[in-house]
Structure formats: C-alpha cells, structure tokens
XYZ file of C-alpha atoms in Angstrom:
725
model
C -5.360 -144.067 54.265
C -5.626 -144.596 50.543
C -7.905 -147.686 50.995
C -10.784 -145.581 52.209
C -13.144 -144.252 49.586
C -14.636 -141.303 51.500
C -11.967 -138.863 50.177
C -10.757 -135.939 52.293
C -11.810 -132.455 53.421
C -8.634 -130.406 53.719
C -8.473 -127.709 56.407
C -6.695 -124.413 55.546
C -3.321 -123.639 57.099
C -0.623 -125.335 55.045
C 1.863 -128.096 55.944
C 3.295 -126.201 58.963
C 1.964 -124.025 61.793
C 3.047 -120.469 62.655
C 6.080 -121.779 64.549
C 7.243 -123.956 61.640
C 6.093 -127.258 63.142
C 4.861 -129.870 60.622
C 1.138 -130.653 60.522
C -0.199 -134.015 59.278
C -2.658 -132.465 56.822
C -3.628 -135.812 55.299
C -4.650 -137.278 58.650
C -6.678 -134.152 59.474
C -8.412 -134.145 56.076
C -9.236 -137.822 56.291
C -10.614 -137.427 59.829
C -12.958 -134.557 58.935
C -14.185 -136.347 55.786
C -14.822 -139.579 57.681
C -16.763 -137.698 60.385
C -18.945 -135.901 57.808
C -19.753 -139.190 56.031
C -20.223 -141.219 59.220
C -17.427 -143.657 58.295
C -16.334 -146.384 60.718
C -12.660 -145.321 60.423
C -13.202 -142.140 62.468
C -11.687 -143.691 65.599
C -8.534 -144.685 63.701
C -8.016 -141.227 62.247
C -8.832 -139.661 65.617
C -5.938 -141.519 67.254
C -3.564 -140.246 64.564
C -4.619 -136.599 64.959
C -4.550 -136.741 68.781
C -0.949 -137.992 68.586
C 0.031 -135.102 66.259
C 0.089 -132.066 68.591
C 0.256 -129.512 65.772
C -2.682 -131.252 64.065
C -4.677 -131.231 67.301
C -4.053 -127.482 67.728
C -5.385 -126.824 64.213
C -8.438 -129.015 64.801
C -9.336 -127.182 68.030
C -8.715 -123.778 66.416
C -11.033 -124.457 63.456
C -13.674 -125.996 65.674
C -13.697 -122.755 67.629
C -13.862 -120.616 64.457
C -16.858 -122.489 63.041
C -18.617 -122.062 66.396
C -18.001 -118.312 66.209
C -19.600 -118.233 62.748
C -22.671 -120.078 63.962
C -23.090 -117.976 67.118
C -22.391 -114.590 65.452
C -19.035 -113.911 67.060
C -19.807 -115.319 70.500
C -18.802 -118.596 72.152
C -21.548 -120.454 74.048
C -20.914 -120.990 77.747
C -21.106 -124.769 77.413
C -17.978 -124.593 75.254
C -15.877 -122.579 77.718
C -17.411 -122.653 81.214
C -16.540 -125.604 83.459
C -19.465 -124.748 85.742
C -22.105 -124.733 83.009
C -24.656 -127.455 83.780
C -25.498 -127.950 80.109
C -21.873 -128.567 79.166
C -21.390 -131.793 77.248
C -17.819 -131.207 76.128
C -14.882 -132.611 78.119
C -12.955 -130.231 80.444
C -9.834 -130.767 78.318
C -11.497 -129.360 75.202
C -13.004 -126.391 77.064
C -9.575 -125.677 78.605
C -8.019 -125.503 75.135
C -10.789 -123.240 73.803
C -10.228 -120.855 76.724
C -6.475 -120.932 76.036
C -7.013 -119.877 72.399
C -9.270 -117.030 73.499
C -6.806 -115.833 76.166
C -3.896 -115.849 73.722
C -2.059 -118.625 75.576
C 0.329 -120.950 73.695
C -1.969 -123.823 72.675
C 0.806 -126.214 71.628
C 2.361 -126.067 75.121
C -1.060 -126.713 76.684
C -1.447 -129.833 74.541
C 2.025 -131.000 75.559
C 0.988 -130.876 79.212
C -1.948 -133.260 78.588
C -1.893 -137.031 78.775
C -2.584 -139.033 75.574
C -6.071 -139.832 76.883
C -6.828 -136.154 77.538
C -5.590 -135.160 74.091
C -7.835 -137.794 72.464
C -10.824 -136.570 74.474
C -10.146 -132.989 73.394
C -9.748 -134.085 69.764
C -13.015 -136.009 69.869
C -14.984 -132.996 71.157
C -13.251 -130.661 68.711
C -14.230 -132.973 65.841
C -17.810 -133.133 67.127
C -18.054 -129.310 67.265
C -16.401 -128.879 63.864
C -18.480 -131.469 61.996
C -21.682 -130.298 63.666
C -21.132 -126.676 62.650
C -19.602 -127.102 59.182
C -22.988 -127.799 57.587
C -24.617 -124.921 59.510
C -22.150 -122.240 58.450
C -22.812 -122.815 54.748
C -26.103 -120.915 54.795
C -25.124 -118.126 57.206
C -24.930 -114.509 56.072
C -21.857 -112.337 56.542
C -23.468 -109.681 58.753
C -21.201 -107.872 61.202
C -20.982 -109.472 64.629
C -21.106 -107.551 67.900
C -17.401 -108.203 68.539
C -16.481 -106.950 65.059
C -18.594 -103.826 65.495
C -17.007 -103.036 68.869
C -13.517 -103.363 67.369
C -14.561 -101.102 64.477
C -15.709 -98.514 67.016
C -12.300 -98.724 68.735
C -10.509 -98.218 65.399
C -12.705 -95.215 64.505
C -11.981 -93.620 67.878
C -8.242 -94.033 67.302
C -8.509 -92.407 63.860
C -10.601 -89.545 65.184
C -8.147 -88.784 68.008
C -5.189 -88.447 65.603
C -6.753 -85.203 64.342
C -8.471 -84.071 67.516
C -5.278 -84.390 69.584
C -2.105 -85.046 67.538
C 0.041 -85.051 70.673
C -1.991 -87.926 72.127
C -1.074 -90.011 69.090
C 2.574 -89.026 69.466
C 2.605 -89.949 73.169
C 1.027 -93.305 72.345
C 3.725 -94.027 69.741
C 6.493 -93.072 72.182
C 4.963 -95.273 74.884
C 4.699 -98.155 72.441
C 8.414 -97.918 71.663
C 9.227 -98.706 75.293
C 7.931 -102.225 74.783
C 9.730 -103.058 71.549
C 11.723 -105.887 73.112
C 8.597 -107.329 74.694
C 6.817 -107.078 71.373
C 9.491 -109.081 69.596
C 9.470 -111.650 72.357
C 5.688 -111.943 72.180
C 5.651 -112.116 68.379
C 3.763 -108.815 68.160
C 3.735 -107.326 64.664
C 0.941 -104.792 65.098
C 0.983 -101.095 66.024
C 0.005 -99.146 69.087
C -3.264 -98.174 67.407
C -4.139 -101.866 66.897
C -3.548 -102.624 70.557
C -5.613 -99.715 71.909
C -8.423 -100.365 69.411
C -8.491 -104.016 70.457
C -8.595 -103.135 74.162
C -11.393 -100.635 73.541
C -13.255 -103.230 71.494
C -12.982 -105.771 74.314
C -14.195 -103.340 76.995
C -17.056 -102.018 74.834
C -18.061 -105.599 73.953
C -18.143 -106.538 77.640
C -20.268 -103.465 78.377
C -22.603 -104.264 75.471
C -23.188 -107.812 76.705
C -23.664 -106.638 80.283
C -26.272 -104.061 79.228
C -27.808 -106.449 76.648
C -26.930 -104.166 73.735
C -27.056 -105.844 70.309
C -25.683 -104.944 66.888
C -29.065 -103.391 66.112
C -29.029 -101.218 69.249
C -25.268 -100.510 69.417
C -25.949 -96.777 69.058
C -27.336 -96.827 72.623
C -23.990 -97.896 74.102
C -22.615 -95.145 76.370
C -18.885 -94.477 76.017
C -18.420 -93.035 79.485
C -19.581 -96.240 81.166
C -16.441 -97.956 79.921
C -14.199 -95.514 81.820
C -14.407 -97.268 85.254
C -13.156 -100.518 83.716
C -10.199 -98.741 82.099
C -9.305 -97.246 85.486
C -8.745 -100.790 86.838
C -6.067 -102.549 84.692
C -6.623 -105.890 86.461
C -10.304 -105.796 85.465
C -9.414 -104.749 81.920
C -6.937 -107.647 81.675
C -9.623 -110.087 82.776
C -12.001 -108.764 80.110
C -9.286 -108.729 77.422
C -8.303 -112.316 78.231
C -11.894 -113.566 77.819
C -12.696 -111.402 74.777
C -13.514 -113.495 71.725
C -11.985 -111.210 69.113
C -13.002 -111.316 65.437
C -11.056 -113.972 63.468
C -9.374 -111.334 61.290
C -7.479 -110.103 64.376
C -5.882 -113.513 65.000
C -2.438 -112.235 63.963
C -2.407 -109.581 66.702
C -4.811 -110.698 69.428
C -2.713 -113.486 70.946
C 0.574 -111.483 71.167
C -1.237 -108.479 72.665
C -2.953 -110.636 75.254
C 0.318 -112.384 76.137
C 2.183 -109.091 76.523
C -0.641 -107.555 78.590
C -0.681 -110.597 80.859
C 3.090 -110.647 81.328
C 3.767 -106.896 81.599
C 1.388 -104.973 83.845
C 3.017 -101.638 82.899
C 2.150 -102.301 79.240
C -1.485 -102.987 80.135
C -1.642 -99.912 82.380
C -0.370 -97.695 79.556
C -2.925 -99.178 77.144
C -5.704 -98.470 79.641
C -4.490 -94.919 80.219
C -4.442 -94.122 76.505
C -7.831 -95.752 75.894
C -9.339 -93.844 78.826
C -7.830 -90.567 77.603
C -9.205 -91.228 74.126
C -12.761 -91.779 75.404
C -12.582 -88.760 77.705
C -11.287 -86.650 74.797
C -14.224 -87.655 72.639
C -16.744 -86.923 75.378
C -15.145 -83.515 75.835
C -15.392 -82.779 72.101
C -18.815 -84.326 71.520
C -21.150 -81.832 69.764
C -24.145 -83.278 71.633
C -22.703 -82.224 74.968
C -21.655 -78.688 74.051
C -24.339 -77.113 76.207
C -25.156 -80.071 78.481
C -23.317 -80.586 81.758
C -22.787 -84.238 82.662
C -23.612 -85.370 79.116
C -23.324 -89.129 78.527
C -21.772 -89.646 75.120
C -23.099 -92.607 73.114
C -21.832 -94.573 70.133
C -24.572 -92.931 68.049
C -22.435 -89.817 67.834
C -19.791 -91.697 65.851
C -22.003 -94.308 64.201
C -22.017 -92.470 60.873
C -18.237 -92.658 60.779
C -18.275 -96.382 61.528
C -20.865 -97.286 58.919
C -19.475 -94.908 56.306
C -15.844 -95.842 56.770
C -14.795 -92.292 57.647
C -12.517 -91.887 60.647
C -12.820 -88.153 61.232
C -16.363 -86.784 61.087
C -16.291 -83.036 61.594
C -19.765 -82.376 62.862
C -23.006 -83.882 64.052
C -26.647 -82.826 63.622
C -27.970 -81.083 66.683
C -30.436 -83.409 68.471
C -34.064 -82.449 68.009
C -33.219 -79.480 65.787
C -33.861 -79.506 62.061
C -33.449 -75.867 61.126
C -30.499 -75.020 63.347
C -28.002 -76.810 61.172
C -25.060 -78.596 62.720
C -23.039 -78.000 65.849
C -19.281 -78.440 65.979
C -16.916 -78.155 68.896
C -14.481 -75.236 68.847
C -11.032 -76.593 67.869
C -8.593 -75.772 70.641
C -5.724 -78.276 70.500
C -2.580 -76.184 70.011
C -4.450 -72.860 69.904
C -3.598 -70.049 72.293
C -5.317 -66.812 73.266
C -3.883 -64.335 75.795
C -5.965 -63.394 78.797
C -7.910 -60.152 78.287
C -6.075 -57.153 79.698
C -9.307 -55.421 80.736
C -12.586 -56.289 82.409
C -16.069 -56.185 80.921
C -16.852 -52.984 78.981
C -18.538 -50.300 81.023
C -22.045 -49.104 80.196
C -23.468 -52.544 79.432
C -25.526 -54.778 81.762
C -23.872 -57.978 82.982
C -26.313 -60.139 81.001
C -25.977 -58.150 77.760
C -26.095 -60.590 74.837
C -23.540 -59.571 72.218
C -24.006 -60.215 68.503
C -20.788 -59.327 66.687
C -19.997 -59.606 62.974
C -16.262 -60.249 62.456
C -14.412 -60.467 59.147
C -11.654 -62.694 60.475
C -10.378 -64.124 63.734
C -6.608 -64.390 64.246
C -5.312 -67.086 66.568
C -1.864 -68.284 67.614
C -1.362 -72.011 67.105
C 1.384 -74.470 67.887
C 1.622 -77.088 65.123
C 2.288 -80.651 66.328
C 3.076 -81.892 62.794
C 5.834 -79.305 62.363
C 7.164 -80.148 65.831
C 7.335 -83.801 64.791
C 9.073 -82.810 61.549
C 11.653 -80.756 63.465
C 12.272 -83.638 65.827
C 12.844 -86.026 62.917
C 15.307 -83.550 61.383
C 17.213 -83.245 64.661
C 17.632 -87.027 64.725
C 18.666 -87.312 61.060
C 22.444 -87.730 60.990
C 22.509 -87.417 57.184
C 21.676 -83.682 57.343
C 24.759 -81.478 57.329
C 24.983 -77.772 57.976
C 22.077 -75.833 59.448
C 19.031 -78.150 59.751
C 15.948 -76.912 57.827
C 13.818 -76.378 60.916
C 10.437 -74.691 60.547
C 8.688 -72.467 63.087
C 6.375 -74.555 65.243
C 4.276 -71.579 66.365
C 2.353 -69.486 63.874
C -0.464 -67.028 63.409
C -3.437 -68.060 61.317
C -7.041 -67.178 60.587
C -9.613 -69.331 62.306
C -11.365 -71.709 59.890
C -14.768 -73.340 60.219
C -14.122 -77.056 60.952
C -16.919 -78.035 58.557
C -16.436 -75.907 55.420
C -12.976 -74.360 56.114
C -14.382 -70.849 55.597
C -12.109 -68.224 57.203
C -14.220 -65.083 56.851
C -17.478 -63.519 58.022
C -18.553 -65.080 61.323
C -21.358 -64.034 63.631
C -20.166 -64.163 67.252
C -22.722 -64.599 69.996
C -22.541 -64.668 73.794
C -22.487 -62.824 77.103
C -19.299 -61.706 78.889
C -18.959 -64.869 81.000
C -20.350 -67.255 78.345
C -18.490 -69.838 76.299
C -18.205 -68.668 72.714
C -20.709 -69.392 69.941
C -19.699 -68.773 66.306
C -22.119 -68.974 63.380
C -20.534 -69.740 60.015
C -22.226 -68.780 56.747
C -22.335 -72.495 55.828
C -24.956 -73.007 58.547
C -22.671 -74.713 61.069
C -22.499 -73.392 64.639
C -19.095 -73.619 66.333
C -19.334 -73.767 70.119
C -17.245 -74.402 73.206
C -18.843 -76.582 75.923
C -20.776 -74.815 78.653
C -18.966 -76.622 81.456
C -15.412 -75.855 80.281
C -12.904 -73.866 82.319
C -13.979 -70.180 82.472
C -10.419 -69.302 81.402
C -10.326 -71.597 78.365
C -9.791 -70.597 74.734
C -13.476 -70.009 73.953
C -14.096 -67.715 76.939
C -10.903 -65.703 76.306
C -11.640 -65.344 72.604
C -15.196 -64.138 73.204
C -13.977 -61.545 75.713
C -11.412 -60.233 73.252
C -14.036 -59.867 70.521
C -16.461 -58.165 72.916
C -13.798 -55.672 74.052
C -12.865 -54.881 70.437
C -16.539 -54.423 69.548
C -17.099 -52.029 72.469
C -13.873 -50.096 71.731
C -11.856 -50.943 68.580
C -8.754 -49.343 70.131
C -8.577 -52.321 72.498
C -6.961 -54.174 69.576
C -3.946 -51.881 70.118
C -4.014 -51.818 73.927
C -4.014 -55.605 74.188
C -0.707 -55.770 72.312
C 1.175 -53.445 74.643
C 1.795 -56.108 77.381
C 3.307 -58.721 75.013
C 5.478 -56.009 73.429
C 6.659 -54.934 76.892
C 7.371 -58.570 77.726
C 9.585 -58.861 74.644
C 11.499 -55.745 75.702
C 11.965 -57.119 79.201
C 13.244 -60.415 77.821
C 15.696 -58.618 75.542
C 17.085 -56.527 78.405
C 17.463 -59.670 80.497
C 19.495 -61.297 77.720
C 21.788 -58.279 77.474
C 22.643 -58.478 81.160
C 24.006 -61.992 80.706
C 27.761 -62.483 80.352
C 27.165 -64.891 77.476
C 25.234 -62.276 75.469
C 26.779 -61.716 72.052
C 24.164 -59.551 70.432
C 20.611 -60.074 69.149
C 19.730 -63.405 67.578
C 20.208 -63.785 63.830
C 16.504 -63.770 62.868
C 15.901 -60.764 65.143
C 18.796 -58.922 63.496
C 17.488 -59.643 59.997
C 14.016 -58.412 60.941
C 15.122 -55.250 62.749
C 17.508 -54.191 59.997
C 14.980 -54.748 57.203
C 12.167 -52.558 58.606
C 12.174 -48.940 57.431
C 11.494 -47.011 60.630
C 11.453 -43.676 58.756
C 8.320 -44.582 56.818
C 5.223 -42.677 57.960
C 2.821 -45.609 57.624
C 4.315 -47.972 60.216
C 1.858 -50.792 59.447
C 2.852 -50.650 55.787
C 6.547 -50.698 56.714
C 5.956 -53.827 58.795
C 3.884 -55.521 56.096
C 6.551 -54.835 53.455
C 9.056 -56.882 55.459
C 6.819 -59.482 57.104
C 4.880 -60.186 53.896
C 1.943 -61.716 55.793
C 0.812 -65.060 54.465
C -2.582 -64.923 56.137
C -5.137 -66.385 55.807
C -2.626 -69.221 55.507
C -0.448 -70.013 58.502
C 2.391 -67.538 59.131
C 5.083 -69.055 61.338
C 7.727 -67.156 63.237
C 9.444 -66.384 66.518
C 7.829 -64.354 69.286
C 8.945 -60.993 67.819
C 7.710 -61.846 64.321
C 4.291 -62.948 65.543
C 3.905 -59.902 67.799
C 4.798 -57.539 64.950
C 2.396 -59.417 62.701
C -0.423 -58.857 65.206
C 0.540 -55.186 65.413
C 0.457 -54.977 61.606
C -3.090 -56.293 61.437
C -4.259 -54.160 64.349
C -2.876 -50.962 62.783
C -4.212 -51.863 59.343
C -7.625 -50.784 60.607
C -7.903 -46.955 60.342
C -10.078 -46.706 63.442
C -7.327 -48.434 65.460
C -4.367 -46.746 63.758
C -5.776 -43.226 64.267
C -6.693 -43.768 67.916
C -4.461 -42.606 70.781
C -3.819 -46.227 71.734
C -2.918 -47.099 68.150
C -0.386 -44.246 68.000
C 1.118 -45.288 71.351
C 1.455 -48.881 70.118
C 3.165 -47.752 66.898
C 5.577 -45.488 68.813
C 6.437 -48.220 71.318
C 7.061 -50.735 68.528
C 9.223 -48.224 66.613
C 11.278 -47.477 69.725
C 11.813 -51.169 70.411
C 12.913 -51.877 66.840
C 15.195 -48.820 66.842
C 16.839 -50.090 70.021
C 17.260 -53.547 68.488
C 18.784 -52.030 65.371
C 21.212 -49.924 67.427
C 22.253 -52.951 69.468
C 22.581 -54.961 66.275
C 24.967 -52.363 64.843
C 27.026 -52.447 68.031
C 27.457 -56.203 67.786
C 27.845 -56.339 63.991
C 31.613 -57.100 64.169
C 30.842 -60.231 66.186
C 28.620 -61.531 63.389
C 31.417 -61.212 60.867
C 32.569 -64.552 59.334
C 35.877 -65.697 60.813
C 37.738 -65.751 57.432
C 36.637 -62.134 56.779
C 37.978 -61.030 60.161
C 41.328 -62.746 59.445
C 41.560 -61.081 56.059
C 40.921 -57.653 57.605
C 43.766 -58.190 60.061
C 46.040 -59.311 57.251
C 45.125 -56.248 55.196
C 46.565 -54.000 57.941
C 49.985 -54.742 56.429
C 53.289 -55.405 58.193
C 56.603 -57.167 57.516
C 56.801 -59.828 54.827
C 57.207 -62.636 57.372
C 54.069 -61.372 59.119
C 52.199 -61.496 55.792
C 53.537 -64.998 55.129
C 52.321 -66.109 58.560
C 48.836 -64.762 57.833
C 48.807 -66.493 54.460
C 49.560 -69.869 56.043
C 46.993 -69.369 58.830
C 44.248 -68.495 56.343
C 45.288 -71.472 54.235
C 44.888 -74.009 57.083
C 42.000 -72.360 58.979
C 40.026 -70.354 56.419
C 38.046 -73.251 54.983
C 37.709 -74.957 58.372
C 35.957 -71.909 59.841
C 34.245 -70.473 56.753
C 30.767 -71.120 58.211
C 31.587 -69.715 61.655
C 31.100 -66.172 62.911
C 33.477 -64.311 65.193
C 30.968 -64.381 68.082
C 33.017 -64.470 71.340
C 36.289 -64.165 69.381
C 37.881 -67.449 70.421
C 38.276 -68.792 66.901
C 39.522 -65.539 65.384
C 41.815 -64.924 68.367
C 43.138 -68.474 68.079
C 43.963 -67.957 64.405
C 45.621 -64.613 65.215
C 47.663 -66.290 67.980
C 48.702 -69.001 65.511
C 49.838 -66.275 63.108
C 51.832 -64.582 65.873
C 53.465 -67.920 66.818
C 54.426 -68.652 63.214
C 55.891 -65.155 62.872
C 57.823 -65.424 66.150
C 59.337 -68.848 65.366
C 60.152 -67.923 61.754
C 61.969 -64.753 62.822
C 63.852 -66.445 65.659
C 64.934 -69.366 63.485
C 65.423 -67.300 60.346
C 63.324 -69.850 58.407
C 60.167 -69.798 56.301
C 56.803 -70.158 58.029
C 56.077 -73.276 55.965
C 58.936 -75.048 57.786
C 57.366 -74.627 61.216
C 55.581 -77.703 62.554
C 52.476 -77.986 64.675
C 54.523 -79.418 67.557
C 56.744 -76.322 67.632
C 53.688 -74.113 67.985
C 52.259 -76.389 70.691
C 55.553 -76.119 72.567
C 55.113 -72.348 72.647
C 51.776 -72.767 74.385
C 53.263 -74.440 77.478
C 50.152 -76.590 78.242
C 50.607 -76.163 81.982
C 50.180 -72.417 81.503
C 46.997 -72.716 79.461
C 45.197 -74.544 82.235
C 47.194 -73.298 85.172
C 46.809 -70.396 87.545
C 46.343 -66.817 86.380
C 49.945 -65.981 87.428
C 51.376 -68.809 85.334
C 49.265 -67.765 82.318
C 50.344 -64.138 82.747
C 53.979 -65.218 82.913
C 53.608 -67.251 79.710
C 52.115 -64.215 77.967
C 54.912 -61.994 79.296
C 57.465 -64.392 77.797
C 55.873 -64.026 74.351
C 56.101 -60.242 74.691
C 59.745 -60.426 75.756
C 60.597 -62.547 72.707
C 58.878 -60.053 70.417
C 60.840 -57.229 72.046
C 64.014 -59.213 71.494
C 63.165 -59.194 67.796
C 63.084 -55.389 67.907
C 59.359 -54.729 68.334
C 58.065 -51.835 70.420
C 54.957 -53.409 71.998
C 53.310 -50.005 72.402
C 53.989 -48.898 68.828
C 51.285 -48.411 66.191
C 52.251 -51.257 63.870
C 50.252 -54.360 62.937
C 52.318 -56.814 65.041
C 52.253 -54.655 68.173
C 48.524 -53.960 67.802
C 47.829 -57.688 67.525
C 50.011 -58.377 70.573
C 48.095 -55.867 72.666
C 44.789 -57.377 71.506
C 45.868 -60.930 72.372
C 47.301 -60.151 75.806
C 43.884 -58.899 76.984
C 42.315 -61.116 79.652
C 38.922 -62.616 78.750
C 36.468 -64.858 80.591
C 37.132 -68.563 80.152
C 33.376 -69.280 80.177
C 30.078 -67.644 81.082
C 29.668 -69.615 84.295
C 32.619 -68.393 86.352
C 34.872 -65.374 86.898
C 37.985 -67.203 85.727
C 39.945 -65.253 83.106
C 42.860 -65.978 80.762
C 44.784 -63.995 78.136
C 43.027 -64.196 74.747
C 46.345 -65.444 73.336
C 46.387 -68.731 75.290
C 42.620 -69.308 75.342
C 42.358 -68.807 71.584
C 45.380 -70.930 70.749
C 44.085 -73.736 72.969
C 40.734 -73.519 71.132
C 42.199 -74.042 67.647
C 45.102 -76.363 68.523
C 44.117 -78.037 71.800
C 43.939 -81.849 71.354
C 40.525 -82.024 73.093
C 39.009 -79.031 71.289
C 36.126 -79.552 68.842
C 37.598 -76.806 66.624
C 41.016 -78.414 66.404
C 42.865 -77.667 63.141
C 45.836 -79.523 61.731
C 48.691 -78.390 59.503
C-alpha cells in the first residue's frame, strides 16, 4: 500500500466495530482515496475490502449515511427497491442497505453472501460514497423530515409526563418486563426513546403519504396516525423501513430487532403511543369547544422549535383579544357528585357568572404515590417508613400563571366549566366530555353555592355520614382494636367545648392551604368543614349549625371509643411494668425482672393491641415463678427448654379439651404451692387473667387460653416475635 502516492481518506469508526471485530482501516482509507483520485489501484483495494467483512459493513454504512445527507434524511428508491426501474445498483448492495435500515445484523448478512456478491456490494457502496462525498461538503445542516418527526415524538413524551404522570409510570413498568430482551438485543435506551422513535416513524410515514414537508409539518394531523398504531403488524412494517436520523443509530437497530422478535413488545409500544396521542387530542386547547376536532402538529410546534417539552397553553385560533385557552387539569383531581339538582327559580338556560375567591379540590398525587412505593421497596429503612399522604386538599391554580385566587366562573347548569383567570387565560373543559366529569361537577357545585351558600354545608353531610358508617362497620369486626392511630391523635386534640367549632378545628388541623394539605379521609373531610364554616353566612345558617353538631357528635364518639381502647395502645414494656408494680412475693418480683430484661427491649416499639405479646410475657413470668418455687432455685437458673417443656406443644395446637387440661395443670401446680386461685393477690389475679379463653385469630371461632396462646407467641419456634434467653 505504501507504494501508492494518492494517500488515504480515513473513515471514522476506529480499529474495531461495535462487536469488537477488527476493521482493516488502512485498506478502507486507501480504497476511498484511490476512488476520489481516479487511481488505477481501485480494483486491488476493492478486493481487499470485500474480503474484510467488518470493513465491508463500515463501507456500506457510510455510503448510506452520505446518501441520507444528500437526500435530506431520505433514501432514494433506486438504492433500496428491487423493483425500481431506474435502479443501477446491484441487488446485493440494496439488500444490505435495507438490512441497515431494518436494524438487521449486517455482518451476518455479509457472511451469507458469496465472495462475488460481496465484491459487487462493495463496488456499489464505493460508487455511492465517492459520488456523494463531494456533494455533502456544501450542504446546510437544516433539520430533515425524519429528524423533525422524531423531535415531535420526543416532545409528546415530555408533555405526557406532566399531563398524565401515571401513563409515564405504566410505560416504565411495561418496559421493565422486557429487560432480558433488551440485554439480548443490545438495547441501552429507555422506554421514552422507544415510544418517541415509533411515533417518529409513524408520523414520518404519514407525512410522506400526505406529501407533508418540513415547511408544512404543522399541517400534519395527529389523529390520522391512530389507525396505524391500532395495527401492530402495520406499525412494525413502517418501523422496519423507517430511515431514522443518524444520531439514533445507537438505539434504532436494537429497538427494531426487539420489535421484530417480540410481538408483545411492539404491541405495548403501539398501545402507549396511541394513548399518548389520544391524551393530547383530549387536552388540546383548540378542541375545547369543538366536537370531532382534528389535532395538528401546529398545536405543539412552538414546543418543538423552542425546545420546551411542556407548553401550558395555546392562543385561541382566530381570536386576538380573548387571550389564551387552557384545558382544565383533571388528572388526579376529584369532585363529589352534587347532592342536589339545579337551583329552583332559575330558567334551564340561565347563564351563571360567579366570582369565587378560591376553589378547593381533592387531588391524588402520583409523585407521592411513587415516593411511597420506593420507600416500601427500600430494605435499608428500619422502623416506621416515612410515608406521606397521597391524597390532599389544595386550591386550584391557573395552569398558566399559577394564580390561586379570584376566578370568574361561567356556564349553564349542564355546561362544561369555563374559568377566567385575572392573567387573561381562560381555563375550560371540552364540550364533548362526559357530563359527569370533573368540570361539570365543579360548575354545578359552584352554581349551587352561589344560589344558596348553605349548600357548602349540606354537601358535606353525606361524606361525614359515610365516615360514620365506615367507623361503625370497623367496630363490628372481631379484629377491631380501637380507632386508628392518626384518628386517635386527631380526635383527642380537638377541643369540642370551644364555641367556635371551625376555630377549634383550624387550631388542630393548621391548614396549609393554598399549598397542598395531605391527610386521611377524616382529616380532609374536617378540613372541608373548617373552610365551609369559616364563612359566616354558612356557619350561621341552619345547615351550617347541623353540620357543626354532626361533626362534634362524631368526634365525641371517636374520643369516647378512643378512651375505651386506650389500654390497648399502651406500649408492651409499660404494661409489664404496671403488672410488676402490683407487688407480690420476692420470687414473683424476680420473675418479672427477668422477663422485662429479656423482652422489654425486644418489644419496646410494640403496643399491647390484642394482648398476645403482653400475655406471652406474663405467662413467661408465671412459668419462671412456678419452676423457681418448685425447684427452690433462682429464676436466673431456669432455661428456655424448661419453660418450653411446660407448654406441652401438643396442647398449644391441640383440641380445646387438651388445652384446657394443660391450663388446669398449671393451676393445680400453683395450688400445690399454696396459692388460692380466687384470692386477691398479684399471682392469683394474673392466673385468672391468663386462663381466659381468647380467639386464636379473627377468621375463625377457635379459642385457646391466653396463657398458651401468649406463650406460644413469644417462645414458639415459628413465631416472628420469638425471644431468647
């Protein structure tokens, strides 16, 4: 090679390919240089490159890339179509170009060719490369149609992450199902890359079919891509033939291979892409009052050209003074159905204009839900996980300026809602949405409150009654052990004797509005009651007084029930210490001391609840006392095995008669030590407590003495609460 004077033109790529195979860079460089200078040694170098499969793959790949530069991101038919009458390239070369585009393994395709076919492909690749190298020097770097379509796909993905956070989460979870396939296919991209690429391919196909160019891309209609995405086999055909922008080379081939090999993967991609387009059409400001609206790329073109992924609003078409229209945010938001019909005394077509200071809405937060899920899966967190409330109450905010106060509400009883913000933006819900959707419900609530402010109190009576019904249902369950901890804390903190009930609630709830205020169902209901009663016209109405009285009565009942179950919320070590403080013989005190020593720290974070742990510790104390007295030894000399022998395992899990007999034997041994089991001393009282039969679980009627059930809980070899000493 060194004898030739024409030098070399080195192609990028390095000494090896992506699979680590060596590439004869010198032969490739010499071949390209000889072809550009018209040297006679082209044929010699061509034979060398055709024999080097990795070198041939690189030559074909770069020939294709230079063609894409010349033809603005498209491949001419004569380079790929075997039926094209103008085709001058050999079938072997066109076959390899199609393989690159479809994401097929090019090296394996070259291996399947004969030496003559490989040389023919190399000759045509060299002809295409050398013919286009000079042409690409003067080309500009304007965006190609394929690049623009992929940008549109990426913008749609970014927009959907805010419009529907759960859609993004579902896509990520779906993507994880194919992790093994991804590794096998060499896929290093994300789910967003794959969906954006599929959308780009389908939109590009649509653009070419409808003769849309980069200059007229704003005319492309999103909804016309939906039929293709409903047919995965058609989408796969389009994806295979899509000439993706060169910068996607690292992801396009693996995605195409995986889509071709795994139909379920392709179907999921199509489903998510279709959902994404449908979601945008549904939230398109242009279609807010137009049924059957066809959403075009123009509505997101500003985001594409400006680099922003989440435009909040769009100018209303044909309207200069009306400002901007924005769709009413509704993902995660909830509004109860109105409890009353249209206000009386107004015509059906009465157009309401209502000035409201603030609008309170309940919202489920997907980000907090994701945070809680991550915490639940984090094994490094010990103790009570720092979960946050996923549902909260917050003031509605204008999507454009984030203003949370002073809106003008407009609409008729059966209309979708229209909100005018002081920033000039109009927030609307589409005209063709479900008549029971968020916008319709919200407008009806505001109309009812405008016609009669006391409705703000009446509407809260049903949810309060539902809470009461739920609480009574819980109390009827055998597993009920008192109100939940956060309910207890809330009920006990509220001063029910205070005259101003709304102020008493606010003092405890400490509302964080207008920022989000999370909480359980009771907290959020009381928060709504607080804000309803904070208005004098509502508080002083008959309905307002009834609401306050009902809420007081409910909280008083909760507080009374909380007091009744207070002993069950006592920490286990505190309960043990109380029993020990009742006094008794010295051996009995020694037994308690050892029990607290081995079990106190183990159960310091546990409450008494159903009593199994505390009863188990008391039974252990009784066993230590019994064995120490019978053997005339110290309690520290008694082993775990001796206590286990007292349990008689066959009794603990045997029939009720066997368990009763085992308990009777314990009583007889205590009597033999001189104890009157009906006397009023600490040992006898504990014996009577432990011989009581309790339910084994909340699912059956099976019962056992608390003595055996508790001892099995703290010493049983299969028990989670097992203690050792």
